[in-house]
Coordinates of C-alpha atoms in Angstrom, one line a residue:
M1 CA 87.3 -143.2 -33.8
I2 CA 84.9 -140.4 -34.5
L3 CA 86.3 -137.6 -36.7
P4 CA 84.5 -134.5 -38.0
V5 CA 83.8 -134.1 -41.7
N6 CA 85.5 -131.1 -43.2
N7 CA 88.2 -130.5 -45.9
I8 CA 88.6 -134.2 -46.3
K9 CA 92.0 -135.5 -47.4
N10 CA 92.5 -139.2 -48.1
S11 CA 95.1 -141.4 -46.4
I12 CA 95.7 -145.1 -46.6
Y13 CA 95.5 -147.4 -43.6
F14 CA 95.7 -151.2 -43.2
S15 CA 93.1 -153.1 -41.3
A16 CA 94.3 -155.4 -38.5
D17 CA 91.4 -157.8 -39.2
S18 CA 91.9 -158.2 -42.9
N19 CA 94.6 -158.7 -45.4
D20 CA 93.0 -156.1 -47.7
K21 CA 93.9 -152.5 -47.8
E22 CA 91.2 -150.3 -46.4
K23 CA 91.0 -146.7 -47.5
K24 CA 89.9 -144.3 -44.8
S25 CA 89.5 -140.6 -44.8
L26 CA 91.6 -138.3 -42.7
D27 CA 90.3 -134.7 -42.3
Y28 CA 93.7 -133.0 -41.9
D29 CA 97.2 -134.1 -42.4
H30 CA 98.7 -131.2 -40.5
D31 CA 97.6 -128.4 -38.1
T32 CA 95.1 -126.4 -40.1
L33 CA 93.7 -122.9 -39.6
L34 CA 89.8 -123.0 -39.9
P35 CA 87.4 -120.3 -40.9
N36 CA 85.6 -118.8 -38.0
N37 CA 82.0 -119.0 -39.2
P38 CA 78.7 -120.5 -37.8
L39 CA 79.0 -123.7 -40.0
T40 CA 82.5 -124.5 -38.8
N41 CA 81.8 -123.7 -35.2
A42 CA 78.6 -125.9 -35.4
R43 CA 80.7 -128.8 -36.8
I44 CA 83.3 -128.4 -34.1
G45 CA 80.7 -128.2 -31.4
M46 CA 78.9 -131.3 -32.6
D47 CA 82.2 -133.3 -33.0
K48 CA 83.3 -132.4 -29.4
L49 CA 79.9 -133.1 -28.0
T50 CA 79.7 -136.5 -29.7
N51 CA 83.2 -137.5 -28.6
A52 CA 82.5 -136.2 -25.0
F53 CA 79.7 -138.8 -24.7
T54 CA 81.2 -141.7 -26.6
L55 CA 84.9 -141.8 -27.5
Y56 CA 86.6 -139.9 -24.7
P57 CA 84.9 -141.7 -21.8
A58 CA 85.6 -145.1 -23.4
K59 CA 89.3 -144.2 -23.7
G60 CA 89.4 -143.1 -20.1
L61 CA 87.5 -146.2 -18.7
K62 CA 89.9 -148.6 -20.4
G63 CA 92.9 -146.7 -19.3
S64 CA 94.1 -145.7 -22.7
K65 CA 97.6 -144.1 -22.7
N66 CA 96.3 -141.7 -25.3
A67 CA 93.7 -140.1 -23.0
N68 CA 94.8 -136.5 -22.4
F69 CA 93.8 -133.2 -20.7
Y70 CA 92.0 -131.9 -23.8
E71 CA 89.7 -134.9 -23.7
F72 CA 89.2 -134.4 -20.0
L73 CA 88.2 -130.8 -20.5
T74 CA 85.9 -131.7 -23.4
M75 CA 84.0 -134.2 -21.2
G76 CA 83.2 -131.3 -18.9
T77 CA 80.2 -130.7 -21.2
V78 CA 78.6 -133.9 -20.0
P79 CA 78.1 -133.0 -16.3
Y80 CA 77.1 -129.4 -17.5
L81 CA 74.3 -130.8 -19.7
V82 CA 73.2 -133.5 -17.2
G83 CA 73.2 -131.0 -14.4
S84 CA 71.1 -128.6 -16.4
A85 CA 68.6 -131.3 -17.2
G86 CA 68.5 -132.4 -13.6
L87 CA 67.8 -128.8 -12.5
M88 CA 64.9 -128.6 -14.9
A89 CA 63.6 -132.0 -13.7
V90 CA 63.7 -131.0 -10.0
F91 CA 61.2 -128.3 -10.6
N92 CA 58.9 -130.2 -12.9
F93 CA 58.7 -133.9 -12.2
A94 CA 57.3 -133.4 -8.7
N95 CA 54.2 -131.6 -9.9
R96 CA 52.1 -134.7 -10.1
F97 CA 52.2 -135.0 -6.4
F98 CA 50.5 -131.6 -5.9
S99 CA 46.9 -130.7 -5.7
P100 CA 45.4 -129.4 -9.0
F101 CA 45.7 -125.7 -8.1
D102 CA 49.2 -126.1 -6.7
K103 CA 50.2 -128.1 -9.7
V104 CA 49.3 -125.3 -12.1
Q105 CA 51.3 -122.8 -10.0
A106 CA 54.3 -125.1 -9.7
S107 CA 54.3 -125.9 -13.4
K108 CA 54.6 -122.2 -14.2
T109 CA 57.6 -121.8 -11.9
G110 CA 59.1 -125.0 -13.2
Q111 CA 58.8 -124.1 -16.8
K112 CA 60.3 -120.7 -16.2
M113 CA 63.1 -122.3 -14.3
A114 CA 63.8 -124.6 -17.3
L115 CA 63.7 -121.7 -19.7
G116 CA 66.0 -119.8 -17.4
V117 CA 68.6 -122.6 -17.5
L118 CA 68.4 -122.6 -21.3
F119 CA 68.7 -118.8 -21.6
Y120 CA 71.6 -118.9 -19.1
G121 CA 73.6 -121.3 -21.2
V122 CA 72.8 -119.6 -24.6
L123 CA 73.5 -116.0 -23.6
K124 CA 76.6 -117.0 -21.6
S125 CA 78.0 -118.5 -24.8
L126 CA 76.6 -116.1 -27.3
S127 CA 77.6 -112.9 -25.4
K128 CA 81.2 -113.7 -26.0
Q129 CA 80.7 -112.7 -29.6
F130 CA 79.6 -109.3 -28.4
I131 CA 83.3 -108.8 -27.6
S132 CA 85.2 -110.8 -30.2
R133 CA 83.3 -109.6 -33.2
P134 CA 83.7 -105.9 -32.7
V135 CA 87.3 -106.4 -31.6
N136 CA 87.9 -108.4 -34.8
M137 CA 86.3 -105.7 -37.0
L138 CA 88.3 -102.8 -35.3
T139 CA 91.7 -104.5 -34.9
G140 CA 91.8 -107.5 -37.3
V141 CA 92.5 -109.8 -34.4
D142 CA 90.1 -112.8 -34.3
T143 CA 90.3 -113.8 -30.6
D144 CA 88.3 -116.9 -31.3
Q145 CA 90.1 -118.1 -34.4
P146 CA 89.8 -122.0 -34.5
Y147 CA 92.3 -124.5 -35.8
A148 CA 92.4 -128.3 -36.2
K149 CA 95.4 -129.9 -34.4
V150 CA 96.6 -133.3 -35.6
I151 CA 97.5 -135.7 -32.8
Y152 CA 99.7 -138.7 -33.5
E153 CA 98.8 -141.2 -30.8
L154 CA 100.6 -144.2 -29.5
P155 CA 99.4 -147.6 -30.7
D156 CA 97.2 -149.5 -28.2
S157 CA 98.3 -152.8 -29.8
I158 CA 101.0 -154.0 -32.3
N159 CA 98.3 -154.2 -35.0
D160 CA 96.9 -150.7 -34.4
T161 CA 97.7 -148.4 -37.3
D162 CA 94.8 -145.9 -37.1
I163 CA 96.5 -143.7 -34.5
T164 CA 95.7 -140.2 -35.7
S165 CA 93.0 -138.0 -34.0
I166 CA 91.9 -134.5 -34.4
E167 CA 91.6 -131.9 -31.6
Y168 CA 90.1 -128.4 -32.0
H169 CA 91.7 -125.5 -30.4
R170 CA 91.9 -121.7 -30.6
V171 CA 94.9 -119.9 -32.0
F172 CA 95.1 -117.6 -29.0
E173 CA 94.1 -120.3 -26.5
S174 CA 97.4 -119.7 -24.7
V175 CA 98.3 -116.0 -24.3
E176 CA 101.9 -116.8 -23.6
F177 CA 102.3 -119.3 -26.5
P178 CA 99.8 -118.5 -29.3
R179 CA 100.1 -120.4 -32.5
W180 CA 101.7 -117.6 -34.4
D181 CA 102.9 -120.0 -37.1
L182 CA 99.3 -120.6 -38.3
L183 CA 98.8 -116.9 -39.0
Y184 CA 101.6 -116.8 -41.6
G185 CA 100.5 -117.0 -45.3
N186 CA 101.0 -120.0 -47.5
A187 CA 103.3 -119.3 -50.4
D188 CA 101.9 -122.3 -52.3
K189 CA 98.5 -120.5 -52.3
G190 CA 100.0 -117.2 -53.5
E191 CA 99.7 -115.6 -50.0
K192 CA 102.2 -113.1 -48.7
R193 CA 103.9 -114.4 -45.6
N194 CA 102.7 -111.5 -43.3
F195 CA 99.4 -110.6 -45.0
R196 CA 97.4 -111.2 -41.8
Y197 CA 99.9 -109.3 -39.7
D198 CA 99.9 -106.5 -42.3
K199 CA 96.1 -106.3 -42.0
I200 CA 96.3 -106.0 -38.2
A201 CA 99.1 -103.4 -38.4
K202 CA 97.0 -101.3 -40.7
K203 CA 93.9 -101.4 -38.5
L204 CA 96.0 -100.5 -35.5
N205 CA 97.4 -97.5 -37.3
M206 CA 100.9 -98.8 -37.2
G207 CA 101.4 -98.2 -40.9
E208 CA 101.5 -100.2 -44.1
N209 CA 104.2 -102.3 -45.9
L210 CA 106.2 -102.8 -42.7
N211 CA 109.3 -104.9 -43.0
D212 CA 108.5 -106.9 -39.9
S213 CA 104.8 -106.4 -39.3
D214 CA 104.6 -109.8 -37.4
Q215 CA 107.1 -108.7 -34.8
E216 CA 105.6 -105.2 -34.6
T217 CA 102.1 -106.4 -33.9
K218 CA 102.6 -109.5 -31.7
P219 CA 102.9 -107.5 -28.4
R220 CA 99.8 -105.5 -29.3
I221 CA 97.9 -108.7 -30.2
K222 CA 98.8 -110.2 -26.8
E223 CA 97.5 -107.1 -25.1
I224 CA 94.2 -107.3 -27.0
I225 CA 93.8 -111.0 -26.2
V226 CA 94.3 -110.5 -22.4
K227 CA 91.8 -107.6 -22.3
S228 CA 89.3 -109.4 -24.5
N229 CA 89.4 -112.5 -22.3
L230 CA 88.8 -110.4 -19.2
A231 CA 85.9 -108.6 -20.9
K232 CA 84.3 -111.9 -22.0
S233 CA 84.6 -113.4 -18.5
I234 CA 82.8 -110.4 -16.9
S235 CA 80.1 -109.7 -19.6
S236 CA 79.2 -113.3 -20.2
Y237 CA 77.9 -113.7 -16.7
M238 CA 76.1 -110.4 -16.8
W239 CA 74.3 -111.5 -20.0
A240 CA 73.6 -114.9 -18.5
A241 CA 71.9 -113.3 -15.5
T242 CA 69.9 -111.1 -17.9
G243 CA 68.7 -114.3 -19.6
V244 CA 67.5 -115.8 -16.4
A245 CA 65.6 -112.6 -15.5
L246 CA 64.1 -112.6 -19.0
A247 CA 62.9 -116.2 -18.5
F248 CA 60.9 -115.3 -15.4
Q249 CA 58.7 -112.7 -17.0
K250 CA 54.9 -113.3 -17.0
P251 CA 54.3 -113.2 -20.8
W252 CA 56.1 -116.6 -21.2
E253 CA 53.0 -118.2 -19.7
D254 CA 51.3 -117.7 -23.0
Y255 CA 54.0 -119.7 -24.8
F256 CA 53.9 -122.5 -22.2
K257 CA 50.2 -123.0 -23.0
A258 CA 51.0 -123.4 -26.8
M259 CA 54.4 -125.0 -26.4
T260 CA 55.0 -128.2 -28.5
F261 CA 58.1 -129.9 -29.9
K262 CA 56.1 -132.2 -32.2
F263 CA 57.7 -131.1 -35.4
W264 CA 55.9 -133.9 -37.3
K265 CA 52.8 -131.8 -36.7
P266 CA 53.9 -128.7 -38.6
Q267 CA 50.8 -126.6 -38.0
E268 CA 51.0 -126.9 -34.2
F269 CA 54.8 -126.6 -34.2
F270 CA 55.1 -123.4 -36.3
K271 CA 52.2 -121.9 -34.3
S272 CA 54.3 -122.6 -31.1
L273 CA 57.3 -120.9 -32.7
Q274 CA 55.2 -117.8 -33.5
V275 CA 53.9 -117.6 -29.9
F276 CA 57.5 -118.0 -28.7
G277 CA 58.6 -115.0 -30.7
R278 CA 55.7 -112.8 -29.4
S279 CA 56.3 -114.0 -25.8
F280 CA 60.0 -113.2 -26.2
V281 CA 59.3 -109.6 -27.3
R282 CA 56.7 -109.0 -24.7
S283 CA 58.9 -110.5 -22.0
A284 CA 61.8 -108.2 -23.0
K285 CA 59.5 -105.2 -22.7
A286 CA 58.2 -106.4 -19.3
L287 CA 61.8 -106.8 -18.1
Y288 CA 62.7 -103.3 -19.2
K289 CA 59.6 -101.6 -17.8
G290 CA 59.6 -103.6 -14.6
E291 CA 57.0 -103.9 -11.9
G292 CA 56.4 -102.4 -8.4
V293 CA 58.1 -99.3 -7.1
G294 CA 61.6 -98.1 -6.3
V295 CA 64.6 -100.3 -7.2
S296 CA 62.5 -103.4 -8.0
K297 CA 60.8 -101.5 -10.8
H298 CA 64.1 -100.5 -12.4
A299 CA 66.0 -103.8 -11.7
G300 CA 65.6 -105.0 -15.3
K301 CA 66.9 -101.7 -16.7
I302 CA 69.9 -101.8 -14.3
L303 CA 70.7 -105.5 -15.1
L304 CA 70.4 -104.9 -18.9
G305 CA 72.5 -101.7 -18.6
I306 CA 75.2 -103.4 -16.7
A307 CA 75.4 -106.2 -19.3
L308 CA 75.5 -103.6 -22.2
F309 CA 78.1 -101.5 -20.4
S310 CA 80.3 -104.5 -19.6
S311 CA 80.4 -105.5 -23.3
A312 CA 80.9 -102.0 -24.6
A313 CA 83.6 -101.1 -22.0
G314 CA 85.4 -104.4 -22.7
V315 CA 85.6 -103.6 -26.5
I316 CA 86.7 -100.0 -25.9
N317 CA 89.3 -101.1 -23.4
A318 CA 90.8 -103.7 -25.7
V319 CA 90.7 -101.6 -28.9
A320 CA 91.6 -98.2 -27.5
G321 CA 94.4 -99.6 -25.4
A322 CA 96.1 -101.2 -28.3
K323 CA 95.8 -98.2 -30.6
N324 CA 96.8 -95.7 -27.9
A325 CA 99.9 -97.8 -27.2
T326 CA 100.8 -97.6 -30.9
K327 CA 100.3 -93.8 -30.9
Q328 CA 102.4 -93.3 -27.9
K329 CA 105.2 -95.4 -29.4
S330 CA 105.0 -93.4 -32.7
D331 CA 105.3 -90.1 -30.7
I332 CA 108.5 -91.3 -29.0
I333 CA 110.2 -93.0 -32.0
K334 CA 110.1 -91.3 -35.3
S335 CA 110.7 -93.5 -38.3
N336 CA 112.3 -90.7 -40.3
E337 CA 114.8 -89.7 -37.6
K338 CA 117.9 -91.4 -36.2
H339 CA 117.5 -90.4 -32.6
V340 CA 114.9 -90.8 -29.8
V341 CA 112.8 -87.8 -28.9
S342 CA 112.6 -87.3 -25.2

């Protein structure tokens, strides 16, 4: 089976086709919290994409009893990518049937459509960081914290011993049942049990050196997760729409003339990248300035403003709500008193 390469730990397995012992590598021997950084996320994305096209469909087609809902959801990437490629092809492959003049005009529209599909997917995914990163900095709650889950599968045959697979999830994937256990410190590494919860409590102005910072912060963390998820759902589509509008600006036509993906010709390839950068800046300015009169002239500003507002409002709602709730609680219950203030 295909497994990602990260934090490799060795385990021994026995081959069903040989009497010799074969040593294979197992990435994790227990559920493991992973760093939330670009390198880790790239490895996770590549592993899931590879499995979605190879391992998971094969398991489903042969009726494996180990095929599960995680694999089904992961394979959702396949129709998304195939559909995106099909949408690009619809507006480009028919150009050869047009007259020369119509072919030029159709190509411009088709290329912008393809770029719009690309920008839609990129900004829809990237814009979620506009919520999670500020929330993490202000509250200490990483709403996208990944972890590797070890799955012990059932053997497909009596000789099958390699029955371990890895799934990638988020700690707060389930609001009702987060993986709280993964956020506790490891005593073997010299970490305090509640050091992550202590950090969150401090950022939420709940105090320091709390006896049970985990129990104190968990309700606030759930509230932050719910509000952050809502903000991501709204703002991601606003940014995706902005990406499509950006792709249909006239300055991109300069890039389409110089566009090349022949990286084995570095001079042409890097020139194409330079033109892409200039076209991106000019297209962003064109979207902001707009054309025509009335609402159409300001449509770009309105769309960009809504996208920015949705992200900013989402962060403020998630952060301020949690901190205000903490403040209200501290006003009602005084730690140095033995009674409740009405």
